[in-house]
Amino acid sequence: MRLLVTGGAGFIGSNFILYWLKNHPEDEIVNFDKLTYAGNLENLKSIEGTPNYKFVKGDIANADDVAAVILGIDIVVHFAAESHVDRSIHDSAPFIMTNVAGTQILLDAALKNNVKRFHHVSTDEVFGSLELNDPNKFNERTNYNPRSPYSASKAGSDHLVSAYYYTYNLPITITNCSNNFGPYQFPEKIIPLAITNLLEGKKVPIYGDGLYVRDWLYVEDHVKAIEAVLDKGKIGETYLIGGMTEDIPNIEVAKKIVRILGKSEGDIEFVKDRPGHDRRYAIDWSKIKNELGWKPLHDFDTWLKKTVEWYKENEDWWREVKSGEYQKYYEKQYNNK
Ligand SMILES: NC(=O)c1ccc[n+]([C@@H]2O[C@H](COP(=O)([O-])OP(=O)(O)OC[C@H]3O[C@@H](n4cnc5c(N)ncnc54)[C@H](O)[C@@H]3O)[C@@H](O)[C@H]2O)c1
């Protein structure tokens, strides 16, 4: 099989490619990525030069770039996106261009080239926010209710993907996953931000009261869930993917990282809240478990420790990522405490 992986130089995309080539050495992968601030080919250094792996730089929102790269592709696995809520609040335009227009361009190209599968990687954030004491979780029947420009743009992309199934019979599947953590995550997201700030002797900024609850999933579990959907998923279906954790607030995540690194809770500081901040996400992943036999295998505490170790051992990776553009973004985001 020939796979086109969009956004393969990002956090989850690069973890997917490394896993896939190890476990499916008979397949070929074309990694198609614009290399925005979030794309980093260092993540894939270990497979550079491998005969069944090729990198092509390009933009999913550019129809010519996409037309050139999709020839001969069997399966599209679509990760490419602008992915950070805070950046979408500063400027939503790139989110619409990449996440909505880019997805539509890819869908058209996939249709024209008769791909066997178009798998769209999406987020639980499209469902909006749950109250802290709400017993309900998101499931495949939950109504969409996005509340940030990021989640609105991902919701738009989900609807387009689904529309191409109903309108044109494009063989699609969609997954909506909770918050991922693990190696190669860009340090603007809370877990790598907390780890690398503490390693640099800086404080960990926590929004508002810190009582924002996320469902955490180790990235390899996400990758394996996508593998299960590509292998056994039913065409036209959506599957929700979530982790083992039960309601850990962000402040507790920060305290766990502080403890792992032997730092003090005084190294955590509360900063001005994110506008429209979703209070809680929780996922009911029984459909993918019952129908495809997938479940998360990595518990939060053990794999958080391993993730901290990875950042300690890969200081060159994150120091390089945190230089340049990141500094400007960080000052803009956190200087207004
Ligand atoms: N990180 C999470 O916790 C999480 C959870 C659920 C779903 N998702 C979804 O998974 C996907 C990957 O997330 P991530 O955290 O790895 O993101 P990321 O920001 O780390 O990586 C995104 C990648 O897409 C590339 N890209 C951006 N715009 C592009 C364009 N126009 N053309 C081609 N490439 C482009 C970037 O260069 C980068 O390599 C996204 O679709 C995201 O919405 C992420």
GROMACS .gro file of C-alpha atoms and ligand atoms in nm:
model
  381
    1MET     CA    1   0.000   0.000   0.000
    2ARG     CA    2   0.109   0.358  -0.065
    3LEU     CA    3   0.009   0.597   0.210
    4LEU     CA    4   0.003   0.973   0.185
    5VAL     CA    5   0.046   1.112   0.537
    6THR     CA    6  -0.032   1.483   0.557
    7GLY     CA    7   0.127   1.674   0.845
    8GLY     CA    8   0.372   1.389   0.901
    9ALA     CA    9   0.641   1.622   1.036
   10GLY     CA   10   0.421   1.727   1.330
   11PHE     CA   11   0.378   1.560   1.668
   12ILE     CA   12   0.124   1.285   1.601
   13GLY     CA   13   0.201   1.250   1.229
   14SER     CA   14   0.569   1.176   1.294
   15ASN     CA   15   0.484   0.927   1.569
   16PHE     CA   16   0.243   0.762   1.323
   17ILE     CA   17   0.505   0.736   1.045
   18LEU     CA   18   0.773   0.593   1.277
   19TYR     CA   19   0.526   0.335   1.412
   20TRP     CA   20   0.383   0.248   1.071
   21LEU     CA   21   0.712   0.184   0.894
   22LYS     CA   22   0.830  -0.033   1.185
   23ASN     CA   23   0.511  -0.240   1.186
   24HIS     CA   24   0.422  -0.236   0.815
   25PRO     CA   25   0.761  -0.244   0.639
   26GLU     CA   26   0.595  -0.360   0.315
   27ASP     CA   27   0.410  -0.025   0.282
   28GLU     CA   28   0.537   0.299   0.133
   29ILE     CA   29   0.480   0.637   0.295
   30VAL     CA   30   0.486   0.981   0.137
   31ASN     CA   31   0.501   1.246   0.408
   32PHE     CA   32   0.348   1.568   0.275
   33ASP     CA   33   0.401   1.864   0.504
   34LYS     CA   34   0.428   2.242   0.472
   35LEU     CA   35   0.680   2.257   0.757
   36THR     CA   36   0.509   2.535   0.948
   37TYR     CA   37   0.653   2.630   1.289
   38ALA     CA   38   0.508   2.296   1.413
   39GLY     CA   39   0.667   2.073   1.149
   40ASN     CA   40   1.010   1.933   1.226
   41LEU     CA   41   1.197   1.683   1.010
   42GLU     CA   42   1.430   1.609   1.303
   43ASN     CA   43   1.145   1.388   1.433
   44LEU     CA   44   1.202   1.159   1.135
   45LYS     CA   45   1.581   1.162   1.118
   46SER     CA   46   1.599   0.793   1.206
   47ILE     CA   47   1.416   0.694   0.883
   48GLU     CA   48   1.570   0.949   0.645
   49GLY     CA   49   1.696   0.768   0.336
   50THR     CA   50   1.475   0.460   0.397
   51PRO     CA   51   1.364   0.341   0.049
   52ASN     CA   52   0.994   0.318   0.137
   53TYR     CA   53   0.979   0.666   0.292
   54LYS     CA   54   0.973   0.997   0.106
   55PHE     CA   55   0.923   1.354   0.226
   56VAL     CA   56   0.757   1.612   0.000
   57LYS     CA   57   0.728   1.972   0.113
   58GLY     CA   58   0.394   2.126   0.017
   59ASP     CA   59   0.072   2.289   0.125
   60ILE     CA   60  -0.260   2.100   0.142
   61ALA     CA   61  -0.432   2.428   0.056
   62ASN     CA   62  -0.246   2.441  -0.277
   63ALA     CA   63  -0.427   2.226  -0.537
   64ASP     CA   64  -0.117   2.195  -0.760
   65ASP     CA   65   0.099   2.070  -0.470
   66VAL     CA   66  -0.169   1.817  -0.379
   67ALA     CA   67  -0.231   1.700  -0.739
   68ALA     CA   68   0.138   1.621  -0.779
   69VAL     CA   69   0.169   1.421  -0.461
   70ILE     CA   70  -0.152   1.218  -0.462
   71LEU     CA   71  -0.078   1.021  -0.783
   72GLY     CA   72  -0.062   0.647  -0.712
   73ILE     CA   73  -0.173   0.684  -0.349
   74ASP     CA   74  -0.399   0.416  -0.196
   75ILE     CA   75  -0.465   0.564   0.148
   76VAL     CA   76  -0.463   0.923   0.273
   77VAL     CA   77  -0.410   0.971   0.646
   78HIS     CA   78  -0.484   1.336   0.707
   79PHE     CA   79  -0.314   1.491   1.010
   80ALA     CA   80  -0.209   1.828   0.864
   81ALA     CA   81  -0.368   2.113   1.053
   82GLU     CA   82  -0.311   2.429   1.244
   83SER     CA   83  -0.353   2.270   1.584
   84HIS     CA   84  -0.314   2.520   1.868
   85VAL     CA   85  -0.622   2.686   2.022
   86ASP     CA   86  -0.431   2.989   2.155
   87ARG     CA   87  -0.288   3.066   1.812
   88SER     CA   88  -0.638   3.040   1.662
   89ILE     CA   89  -0.754   3.306   1.908
   90HIS     CA   90  -0.476   3.542   1.794
   91ASP     CA   91  -0.544   3.479   1.422
   92SER     CA   92  -0.800   3.236   1.287
   93ALA     CA   93  -0.721   3.289   0.915
   94PRO     CA   94  -0.453   3.015   0.880
   95PHE     CA   95  -0.690   2.774   1.058
   96ILE     CA   96  -0.960   2.828   0.797
   97MET     CA   97  -0.711   2.807   0.510
   98THR     CA   98  -0.545   2.485   0.621
   99ASN     CA   99  -0.808   2.303   0.824
  100VAL     CA  100  -1.113   2.383   0.610
  101ALA     CA  101  -0.995   2.486   0.261
  102GLY     CA  102  -0.695   2.250   0.273
  103THR     CA  103  -0.914   1.955   0.368
  104GLN     CA  104  -1.156   2.033   0.084
  105ILE     CA  105  -0.869   2.043  -0.167
  106LEU     CA  106  -0.738   1.709  -0.040
  107LEU     CA  107  -1.086   1.556  -0.058
  108ASP     CA  108  -1.129   1.665  -0.420
  109ALA     CA  109  -0.791   1.521  -0.511
  110ALA     CA  110  -0.866   1.197  -0.326
  111LEU     CA  111  -1.194   1.163  -0.514
  112LYS     CA  112  -1.037   1.235  -0.850
  113ASN     CA  113  -0.764   0.978  -0.789
  114ASN     CA  114  -0.996   0.706  -0.655
  115VAL     CA  115  -0.810   0.658  -0.329
  116LYS     CA  116  -0.918   0.348  -0.140
  117ARG     CA  117  -0.946   0.530   0.192
  118PHE     CA  118  -0.941   0.886   0.321
  119HIS     CA  119  -0.886   0.883   0.695
  120HIS     CA  120  -0.941   1.214   0.870
  121VAL     CA  121  -0.778   1.277   1.208
  122SER     CA  122  -0.983   1.508   1.426
  123THR     CA  123  -1.033   1.618   1.783
  124ASP     CA  124  -1.283   1.585   2.069
  125GLU     CA  125  -1.282   1.967   2.089
  126VAL     CA  126  -1.547   1.980   1.813
  127PHE     CA  127  -1.804   1.873   2.076
  128GLY     CA  128  -1.754   2.180   2.295
  129SER     CA  129  -1.734   2.170   2.673
  130LEU     CA  130  -1.875   1.958   2.958
  131GLU     CA  131  -1.939   2.085   3.312
  132LEU     CA  132  -1.704   1.955   3.582
  133ASN     CA  133  -1.976   1.749   3.749
  134ASP     CA  134  -2.150   1.637   3.428
  135PRO     CA  135  -2.179   1.254   3.432
  136ASN     CA  136  -2.196   1.249   3.050
  137LYS     CA  137  -1.907   1.188   2.815
  138PHE     CA  138  -1.874   1.267   2.445
  139ASN     CA  139  -1.972   0.984   2.213
  140GLU     CA  140  -2.032   0.938   1.838
  141ARG     CA  141  -2.386   1.078   1.871
  142THR     CA  142  -2.287   1.397   2.057
  143ASN     CA  143  -2.384   1.715   1.872
  144TYR     CA  144  -2.109   1.938   1.746
  145ASN     CA  145  -2.067   2.257   1.950
  146PRO     CA  146  -1.719   2.401   1.882
  147ARG     CA  147  -1.624   2.707   2.085
  148SER     CA  148  -1.279   2.816   1.958
  149PRO     CA  149  -1.171   2.910   1.606
  150TYR     CA  150  -0.952   2.597   1.613
  151SER     CA  151  -1.234   2.360   1.704
  152ALA     CA  152  -1.474   2.538   1.466
  153SER     CA  153  -1.228   2.486   1.180
  154LYS     CA  154  -1.183   2.118   1.272
  155ALA     CA  155  -1.562   2.079   1.293
  156GLY     CA  156  -1.588   2.230   0.943
  157SER     CA  157  -1.332   1.980   0.816
  158ASP     CA  158  -1.517   1.687   0.979
  159HIS     CA  159  -1.844   1.794   0.813
  160LEU     CA  160  -1.675   1.822   0.473
  161VAL     CA  161  -1.519   1.476   0.504
  162SER     CA  162  -1.853   1.328   0.598
  163ALA     CA  163  -2.028   1.519   0.315
  164TYR     CA  164  -1.786   1.367   0.060
  165TYR     CA  165  -1.895   1.023   0.180
  166TYR     CA  166  -2.269   1.091   0.152
  167THR     CA  167  -2.247   1.299  -0.167
  168TYR     CA  168  -1.973   1.128  -0.366
  169ASN     CA  169  -1.925   0.791  -0.190
  170LEU     CA  170  -1.564   0.877  -0.107
  171PRO     CA  171  -1.451   0.593   0.125
  172ILE     CA  172  -1.381   0.791   0.440
  173THR     CA  173  -1.335   0.726   0.811
  174ILE     CA  174  -1.301   0.987   1.086
  175THR     CA  175  -1.152   0.967   1.434
  176ASN     CA  176  -1.202   1.229   1.706
  177CYS     CA  177  -0.936   1.192   1.971
  178SER     CA  178  -0.869   1.348   2.310
  179ASN     CA  179  -0.550   1.530   2.418
  180ASN     CA  180  -0.232   1.345   2.327
  181PHE     CA  181   0.104   1.351   2.502
  182GLY     CA  182   0.441   1.190   2.432
  183PRO     CA  183   0.767   1.245   2.241
  184TYR     CA  184   0.803   1.520   1.977
  185GLN     CA  185   0.512   1.733   2.101
  186PHE     CA  186   0.568   2.101   2.032
  187PRO     CA  187   0.631   2.277   2.364
  188GLU     CA  188   0.341   2.522   2.330
  189LYS     CA  189   0.105   2.247   2.456
  190ILE     CA  190   0.070   2.214   2.833
  191ILE     CA  191   0.269   1.894   2.906
  192PRO     CA  192   0.587   1.969   2.705
  193LEU     CA  193   0.557   2.337   2.800
  194ALA     CA  194   0.557   2.247   3.171
  195ILE     CA  195   0.842   1.995   3.136
  196THR     CA  196   1.071   2.218   2.930
  197ASN     CA  197   1.001   2.531   3.136
  198LEU     CA  198   1.094   2.346   3.455
  199LEU     CA  199   1.407   2.205   3.289
  200GLU     CA  200   1.500   2.563   3.195
  201GLY     CA  201   1.441   2.685   3.552
  202LYS     CA  202   1.127   2.876   3.451
  203LYS     CA  203   0.777   2.869   3.596
  204VAL     CA  204   0.485   2.670   3.456
  205PRO     CA  205   0.200   2.900   3.346
  206ILE     CA  206  -0.147   2.761   3.425
  207TYR     CA  207  -0.456   2.931   3.289
  208GLY     CA  208  -0.728   3.067   3.520
  209ASP     CA  209  -0.810   2.848   3.820
  210GLY     CA  210  -0.635   2.543   3.669
  211LEU     CA  211  -0.953   2.338   3.703
  212TYR     CA  212  -0.974   2.254   3.334
  213VAL     CA  213  -1.010   1.884   3.278
  214ARG     CA  214  -0.874   1.698   2.976
  215ASP     CA  215  -0.881   1.330   2.878
  216TRP     CA  216  -0.517   1.228   2.821
  217LEU     CA  217  -0.397   0.967   2.574
  218TYR     CA  218  -0.040   0.855   2.510
  219VAL     CA  219   0.037   0.921   2.143
  220GLU     CA  220   0.117   0.558   2.057
  221ASP     CA  221  -0.234   0.459   2.167
  222HIS     CA  222  -0.373   0.716   1.923
  223VAL     CA  223  -0.155   0.580   1.643
  224LYS     CA  224  -0.273   0.225   1.716
  225ALA     CA  225  -0.635   0.338   1.717
  226ILE     CA  226  -0.587   0.486   1.368
  227GLU     CA  227  -0.423   0.157   1.263
  228ALA     CA  228  -0.730  -0.032   1.390
  229VAL     CA  229  -0.964   0.200   1.198
  230LEU     CA  230  -0.759   0.167   0.877
  231ASP     CA  231  -0.756  -0.208   0.918
  232LYS     CA  232  -1.110  -0.286   1.036
  233GLY     CA  233  -1.305   0.042   1.047
  234LYS     CA  234  -1.633   0.067   0.862
  235ILE     CA  235  -1.642   0.310   0.569
  236GLY     CA  236  -1.838   0.627   0.648
  237GLU     CA  237  -1.805   0.581   1.026
  238THR     CA  238  -1.667   0.801   1.302
  239TYR     CA  239  -1.483   0.657   1.604
  240LEU     CA  240  -1.402   0.844   1.925
  241ILE     CA  241  -1.065   0.773   2.087
  242GLY     CA  242  -0.980   0.847   2.450
  243GLY     CA  243  -0.748   0.756   2.734
  244MET     CA  244  -0.758   0.580   3.069
  245THR     CA  245  -0.753   0.889   3.287
  246GLU     CA  246  -1.050   1.000   3.489
  247ASP     CA  247  -1.079   1.376   3.522
  248ILE     CA  248  -0.731   1.510   3.600
  249PRO     CA  249  -0.739   1.893   3.614
  250ASN     CA  250  -0.455   2.083   3.446
  251ILE     CA  251  -0.323   2.203   3.783
  252GLU     CA  252  -0.288   1.839   3.890
  253VAL     CA  253  -0.103   1.755   3.566
  254ALA     CA  254   0.139   2.042   3.640
  255LYS     CA  255   0.187   1.921   4.000
  256LYS     CA  256   0.262   1.568   3.880
  257ILE     CA  257   0.533   1.702   3.646
  258VAL     CA  258   0.674   1.922   3.925
  259ARG     CA  259   0.698   1.613   4.149
  260ILE     CA  260   0.860   1.397   3.878
  261LEU     CA  261   1.128   1.662   3.827
  262GLY     CA  262   1.179   1.717   4.203
  263LYS     CA  263   1.074   2.083   4.178
  264SER     CA  264   0.845   2.284   4.405
  265GLU     CA  265   0.479   2.380   4.358
  266GLY     CA  266   0.601   2.740   4.384
  267ASP     CA  267   0.726   2.683   4.028
  268ILE     CA  268   0.365   2.689   3.908
  269GLU     CA  269   0.202   3.027   3.842
  270PHE     CA  270  -0.157   3.106   3.750
  271VAL     CA  271  -0.195   3.332   3.445
  272LYS     CA  272  -0.486   3.512   3.277
  273ASP     CA  273  -0.738   3.262   3.145
  274ARG     CA  274  -0.787   3.169   2.780
  275PRO     CA  275  -1.108   3.330   2.641
  276GLY     CA  276  -1.389   3.078   2.591
  277HIS     CA  277  -1.180   2.811   2.768
  278ASP     CA  278  -1.356   2.472   2.749
  279ARG     CA  279  -1.399   2.341   3.106
  280ARG     CA  280  -1.394   1.968   3.054
  281TYR     CA  281  -1.364   1.698   2.788
  282ALA     CA  282  -1.441   1.333   2.852
  283ILE     CA  283  -1.461   1.051   2.600
  284ASP     CA  284  -1.670   0.739   2.582
  285TRP     CA  285  -1.455   0.513   2.360
  286SER     CA  286  -1.676   0.204   2.386
  287LYS     CA  287  -1.761   0.200   2.012
  288ILE     CA  288  -1.401   0.154   1.894
  289LYS     CA  289  -1.341  -0.096   2.176
  290ASN     CA  290  -1.651  -0.305   2.102
  291GLU     CA  291  -1.634  -0.289   1.722
  292LEU     CA  292  -1.260  -0.285   1.651
  293GLY     CA  293  -1.106  -0.424   1.971
  294TRP     CA  294  -0.895  -0.115   2.045
  295LYS     CA  295  -0.834   0.018   2.395
  296PRO     CA  296  -0.566   0.244   2.545
  297LEU     CA  297  -0.270   0.049   2.683
  298HIS     CA  298  -0.058   0.327   2.832
  299ASP     CA  299  -0.157   0.465   3.173
  300PHE     CA  300  -0.110   0.833   3.243
  301ASP     CA  301   0.130   0.829   3.539
  302THR     CA  302   0.382   0.578   3.398
  303TRP     CA  303   0.387   0.734   3.053
  304LEU     CA  304   0.400   1.088   3.185
  305LYS     CA  305   0.721   0.986   3.366
  306LYS     CA  306   0.856   0.831   3.044
  307THR     CA  307   0.763   1.146   2.851
  308VAL     CA  308   0.949   1.361   3.106
  309GLU     CA  309   1.251   1.131   3.059
  310TRP     CA  310   1.228   1.172   2.682
  311TYR     CA  311   1.240   1.552   2.711
  312LYS     CA  312   1.534   1.526   2.954
  313GLU     CA  313   1.720   1.304   2.706
  314ASN     CA  314   1.633   1.513   2.400
  315GLU     CA  315   1.726   1.859   2.515
  316ASP     CA  316   1.878   1.954   2.178
  317TRP     CA  317   1.543   1.881   2.010
  318TRP     CA  318   1.333   2.109   2.229
  319ARG     CA  319   1.595   2.381   2.275
  320GLU     CA  320   1.610   2.420   1.896
  321VAL     CA  321   1.228   2.422   1.875
  322LYS     CA  322   1.200   2.680   2.155
  323SER     CA  323   1.434   2.928   1.987
  324GLY     CA  324   1.326   3.178   1.722
  325GLU     CA  325   0.956   3.211   1.641
  326TYR     CA  326   0.852   3.034   1.961
  327GLN     CA  327   1.001   3.310   2.179
  328LYS     CA  328   0.784   3.575   2.013
  329TYR     CA  329   0.474   3.361   2.050
  330TYR     CA  330   0.549   3.288   2.417
  331GLU     CA  331   0.593   3.653   2.506
  332LYS     CA  332   0.269   3.747   2.328
  333GLN     CA  333   0.078   3.466   2.498
  334TYR     CA  334   0.205   3.483   2.855
  335ASN     CA  335   0.339   3.836   2.916
  336ASN     CA  336  -0.011   3.951   3.014
  337LYS     CA  337  -0.053   3.760   3.340
  338LIG     N1  338  -0.231   1.709   1.965
  338LIG     C1  339  -0.345   1.658   2.011
  338LIG     O1  340  -0.361   1.639   2.131
  338LIG     C2  341  -0.455   1.622   1.914
  338LIG     C3  342  -0.568   1.556   1.964
  338LIG     C4  343  -0.669   1.518   1.875
  338LIG     C5  344  -0.657   1.545   1.741
  338LIG     N2  345  -0.547   1.613   1.695
  338LIG     C6  346  -0.538   1.638   1.550
  338LIG     O2  347  -0.429   1.560   1.503
  338LIG     C7  348  -0.365   1.625   1.395
  338LIG     C8  349  -0.218   1.640   1.424
  338LIG     O3  350  -0.202   1.714   1.547
  338LIG     P1  351  -0.056   1.747   1.602
  338LIG     O4  352  -0.071   1.773   1.747
  338LIG     O5  353   0.039   1.645   1.556
  338LIG     O6  354  -0.028   1.883   1.527
  338LIG     P2  355   0.108   1.960   1.502
  338LIG     O7  356   0.073   2.106   1.510
  338LIG     O8  357   0.217   1.907   1.590
  338LIG     O9  358   0.147   1.921   1.352
  338LIG     C9  359   0.075   1.968   1.242
  338LIG    C10  360   0.159   1.940   1.118
  338LIG    O10  361   0.083   1.983   1.003
  338LIG    C11  362   0.170   2.057   0.917
  338LIG     N3  363   0.089   2.153   0.842
  338LIG    C12  364   0.022   2.262   0.891
  338LIG     N4  365  -0.039   2.327   0.791
  338LIG    C13  366  -0.014   2.257   0.677
  338LIG    C14  367  -0.054   2.274   0.542
  338LIG     N5  368  -0.128   2.378   0.503
  338LIG     N6  369  -0.012   2.183   0.450
  338LIG    C15  370   0.066   2.077   0.488
  338LIG     N7  371   0.107   2.058   0.616
  338LIG    C16  372   0.067   2.147   0.708
  338LIG    C17  373   0.269   2.124   1.010
  338LIG    O11  374   0.387   2.164   0.943
  338LIG    C18  375   0.291   2.015   1.113
  338LIG    O12  376   0.395   1.929   1.074
  338LIG    C19  377  -0.438   1.758   1.377
  338LIG    O13  378  -0.531   1.742   1.273
  338LIG    C20  379  -0.508   1.779   1.509
  338LIG    O14  380  -0.626   1.855   1.494
  338LIG    C21  381  -0.447   1.651   1.778
   0.00000   0.00000   0.00000
